[in-house]
Amino acid sequence: MSVALLDVNVLLALAWPSHVHNRYARTWFKSHRSAQWATCPLTQCAFIRISSNPKILAEACDPADAIALLRRFTSLDNHVFWSDAVPLTAPAVPAELLVGHRQVVDAYLLGLASHFGGKFVTFDRAVSALVPTDSPHQQILEVLLPG
């Protein structure tokens, strides 16, 4: 099983019980407990930024507490950290599929997963638009669809 790079929406759903997808994220995470999962600087920064923003999260905490929570998550044995050493211009990043500015980070995370031989796991269905059915990136994208 390949390493799963968790999008920030999955990290937030795991961390915050009030998140609409908390139960689904926890079920998915438990069913993959023996597999490795990854974060990167982008997903970690986004987690801290959103977790400490009361306009987005009702139970927002201060950034130091968000960092402490992230440390607890990332101290789990099956966590790996992926550096952002892959340039956005790298062939692994499907830049040719970008149609708007909101897709840049998703394309980068998809390319990062490709570079490290993993997969990108997200709740964001719009990421599928970056990956045509005949694209090799199709195999490295997992969009979680709560039932």
mmCIF file of C-alpha atoms in Angstrom:
data_model
loop_
_atom_site.group_PDB
_atom_site.id
_atom_site.type_symbol
_atom_site.label_atom_id
_atom_site.label_comp_id
_atom_site.label_asym_id
_atom_site.label_seq_id
_atom_site.Cartn_x
_atom_site.Cartn_y
_atom_site.Cartn_z
ATOM 1 C CA MET A 1 0.000 0.000 0.000
ATOM 2 C CA SER A 2 1.433 3.410 -0.928
ATOM 3 C CA VAL A 3 1.904 6.316 1.463
ATOM 4 C CA ALA A 4 -1.146 8.604 1.604
ATOM 5 C CA LEU A 5 -0.464 12.346 1.519
ATOM 6 C CA LEU A 6 -3.431 13.732 3.440
ATOM 7 C CA ASP A 7 -4.947 16.955 2.173
ATOM 8 C CA VAL A 8 -5.582 19.583 4.830
ATOM 9 C CA ASN A 9 -9.323 18.872 4.655
ATOM 10 C CA VAL A 10 -8.653 15.288 5.764
ATOM 11 C CA LEU A 11 -6.296 16.430 8.533
ATOM 12 C CA LEU A 12 -8.899 18.902 9.799
ATOM 13 C CA ALA A 13 -11.649 16.284 9.692
ATOM 14 C CA LEU A 14 -9.483 13.939 11.759
ATOM 15 C CA ALA A 15 -8.579 16.610 14.303
ATOM 16 C CA TRP A 16 -11.873 18.362 14.933
ATOM 17 C CA PRO A 17 -14.919 16.384 16.154
ATOM 18 C CA SER A 18 -17.260 19.121 14.905
ATOM 19 C CA HIS A 19 -16.011 18.751 11.326
ATOM 20 C CA VAL A 20 -18.762 17.476 9.041
ATOM 21 C CA HIS A 21 -16.564 14.591 7.862
ATOM 22 C CA ASN A 22 -14.951 13.697 11.211
ATOM 23 C CA ARG A 23 -16.571 10.289 11.535
ATOM 24 C CA TYR A 24 -15.878 9.371 7.929
ATOM 25 C CA ALA A 25 -12.249 10.532 8.172
ATOM 26 C CA ARG A 26 -11.699 8.541 11.365
ATOM 27 C CA THR A 27 -13.242 5.433 9.813
ATOM 28 C CA TRP A 28 -11.013 5.794 6.738
ATOM 29 C CA PHE A 29 -7.939 6.418 8.909
ATOM 30 C CA LYS A 30 -8.635 3.380 11.103
ATOM 31 C CA SER A 31 -9.141 1.163 8.058
ATOM 32 C CA HIS A 32 -5.700 2.282 6.812
ATOM 33 C CA ARG A 33 -3.980 2.204 10.220
ATOM 34 C CA SER A 34 -1.215 -0.126 9.075
ATOM 35 C CA ALA A 35 -0.369 2.104 6.115
ATOM 36 C CA GLN A 36 1.916 5.100 6.213
ATOM 37 C CA TRP A 37 0.511 8.596 5.793
ATOM 38 C CA ALA A 38 2.286 11.844 5.047
ATOM 39 C CA THR A 39 2.151 15.553 5.595
ATOM 40 C CA CYS A 40 4.248 18.242 3.962
ATOM 41 C CA PRO A 41 4.969 21.911 4.723
ATOM 42 C CA LEU A 42 1.913 23.060 2.751
ATOM 43 C CA THR A 43 -0.557 20.767 4.512
ATOM 44 C CA GLN A 44 0.983 21.459 7.917
ATOM 45 C CA CYS A 45 0.864 25.245 7.462
ATOM 46 C CA ALA A 46 -2.714 25.083 6.209
ATOM 47 C CA PHE A 47 -3.709 22.914 9.177
ATOM 48 C CA ILE A 48 -2.279 25.439 11.652
ATOM 49 C CA ARG A 49 -3.722 28.432 9.785
ATOM 50 C CA ILE A 50 -7.243 26.992 9.591
ATOM 51 C CA SER A 51 -7.216 25.444 13.075
ATOM 52 C CA SER A 52 -6.438 28.859 14.545
ATOM 53 C CA ASN A 53 -8.976 30.836 12.487
ATOM 54 C CA PRO A 54 -12.251 31.398 14.399
ATOM 55 C CA LYS A 55 -13.980 32.573 11.213
ATOM 56 C CA ILE A 56 -13.544 29.084 9.763
ATOM 57 C CA LEU A 57 -13.520 26.835 12.809
ATOM 58 C CA ALA A 58 -15.871 27.411 15.749
ATOM 59 C CA GLU A 59 -13.498 25.769 18.224
ATOM 60 C CA ALA A 60 -10.395 27.439 16.819
ATOM 61 C CA CYS A 61 -7.343 27.455 19.042
ATOM 62 C CA ASP A 62 -4.269 29.632 19.069
ATOM 63 C CA PRO A 63 -1.479 28.695 16.647
ATOM 64 C CA ALA A 64 0.715 27.227 19.409
ATOM 65 C CA ASP A 65 -2.070 24.804 20.376
ATOM 66 C CA ALA A 66 -2.623 23.909 16.717
ATOM 67 C CA ILE A 67 1.089 23.151 16.409
ATOM 68 C CA ALA A 68 0.910 20.977 19.538
ATOM 69 C CA LEU A 69 -2.037 19.061 18.061
ATOM 70 C CA LEU A 70 -0.164 18.620 14.788
ATOM 71 C CA ARG A 71 2.863 17.345 16.732
ATOM 72 C CA ARG A 72 0.691 14.701 18.411
ATOM 73 C CA PHE A 73 -0.628 13.538 15.037
ATOM 74 C CA THR A 74 2.743 13.511 13.346
ATOM 75 C CA SER A 75 4.377 11.635 16.226
ATOM 76 C CA LEU A 76 2.367 8.534 15.300
ATOM 77 C CA ASP A 77 4.629 5.721 14.124
ATOM 78 C CA ASN A 78 3.184 5.527 10.624
ATOM 79 C CA HIS A 79 3.591 9.236 9.789
ATOM 80 C CA VAL A 80 6.207 10.391 7.292
ATOM 81 C CA PHE A 81 7.148 13.943 6.406
ATOM 82 C CA TRP A 82 7.648 14.860 2.779
ATOM 83 C CA SER A 83 9.713 17.949 2.082
ATOM 84 C CA ASP A 84 8.528 20.349 -0.566
ATOM 85 C CA ALA A 85 11.736 19.880 -2.543
ATOM 86 C CA VAL A 86 9.790 19.257 -5.757
ATOM 87 C CA PRO A 87 9.526 22.448 -7.819
ATOM 88 C CA LEU A 88 6.130 23.439 -9.149
ATOM 89 C CA THR A 89 7.681 23.246 -12.609
ATOM 90 C CA ALA A 90 8.617 19.562 -12.184
ATOM 91 C CA PRO A 91 7.137 17.068 -14.656
ATOM 92 C CA ALA A 92 5.370 15.268 -11.773
ATOM 93 C CA VAL A 93 3.120 18.313 -11.259
ATOM 94 C CA PRO A 94 0.269 18.225 -13.816
ATOM 95 C CA ALA A 95 0.542 21.948 -14.626
ATOM 96 C CA GLU A 96 -0.877 21.449 -18.117
ATOM 97 C CA LEU A 97 -4.210 20.515 -16.537
ATOM 98 C CA LEU A 98 -4.590 23.719 -14.513
ATOM 99 C CA VAL A 99 -7.545 25.836 -15.534
ATOM 100 C CA GLY A 100 -7.637 28.245 -12.598
ATOM 101 C CA HIS A 101 -5.748 29.678 -9.664
ATOM 102 C CA ARG A 102 -7.631 27.574 -7.104
ATOM 103 C CA GLN A 103 -6.071 24.390 -8.466
ATOM 104 C CA VAL A 104 -2.412 25.321 -8.053
ATOM 105 C CA VAL A 105 -1.927 23.849 -4.566
ATOM 106 C CA ASP A 106 -3.923 20.716 -5.418
ATOM 107 C CA ALA A 107 -1.821 20.166 -8.536
ATOM 108 C CA TYR A 108 1.327 20.606 -6.482
ATOM 109 C CA LEU A 109 0.180 18.127 -3.816
ATOM 110 C CA LEU A 110 -0.753 15.633 -6.525
ATOM 111 C CA GLY A 111 2.696 16.066 -8.066
ATOM 112 C CA LEU A 112 4.346 15.682 -4.665
ATOM 113 C CA ALA A 113 2.506 12.405 -4.114
ATOM 114 C CA SER A 114 3.604 11.260 -7.563
ATOM 115 C CA HIS A 115 7.216 12.239 -6.875
ATOM 116 C CA PHE A 116 7.312 10.232 -3.627
ATOM 117 C CA GLY A 117 5.451 7.244 -5.094
ATOM 118 C CA GLY A 118 2.414 7.811 -2.895
ATOM 119 C CA LYS A 119 -1.141 8.939 -3.352
ATOM 120 C CA PHE A 120 -3.009 12.146 -2.593
ATOM 121 C CA VAL A 121 -6.081 11.702 -0.365
ATOM 122 C CA THR A 122 -8.661 14.499 -0.209
ATOM 123 C CA PHE A 123 -12.330 15.269 0.339
ATOM 124 C CA ASP A 124 -12.197 17.851 -2.465
ATOM 125 C CA ARG A 125 -14.084 16.409 -5.432
ATOM 126 C CA ALA A 126 -12.911 19.280 -7.625
ATOM 127 C CA VAL A 127 -9.402 17.793 -7.638
ATOM 128 C CA SER A 128 -10.773 15.109 -9.957
ATOM 129 C CA ALA A 129 -10.952 17.783 -12.666
ATOM 130 C CA LEU A 130 -7.147 17.866 -12.617
ATOM 131 C CA VAL A 131 -6.983 14.187 -13.453
ATOM 132 C CA PRO A 132 -8.563 13.038 -16.726
ATOM 133 C CA THR A 133 -9.577 9.384 -16.820
ATOM 134 C CA ASP A 134 -6.629 8.523 -19.083
ATOM 135 C CA SER A 135 -4.087 10.313 -16.869
ATOM 136 C CA PRO A 136 -1.451 8.339 -14.945
ATOM 137 C CA HIS A 137 -2.306 10.603 -11.999
ATOM 138 C CA GLN A 138 -5.685 8.818 -11.782
ATOM 139 C CA GLN A 139 -3.983 5.996 -9.850
ATOM 140 C CA ILE A 140 -2.523 8.343 -7.235
ATOM 141 C CA LEU A 141 -5.665 10.312 -6.399
ATOM 142 C CA GLU A 142 -8.157 9.124 -3.813
ATOM 143 C CA VAL A 143 -11.178 11.347 -3.324
ATOM 144 C CA LEU A 144 -13.037 10.369 -0.182
ATOM 145 C CA LEU A 145 -16.775 10.426 -0.773
ATOM 146 C CA PRO A 146 -18.735 10.269 2.470
ATOM 147 C CA GLY A 147 -21.915 8.268 2.142
#
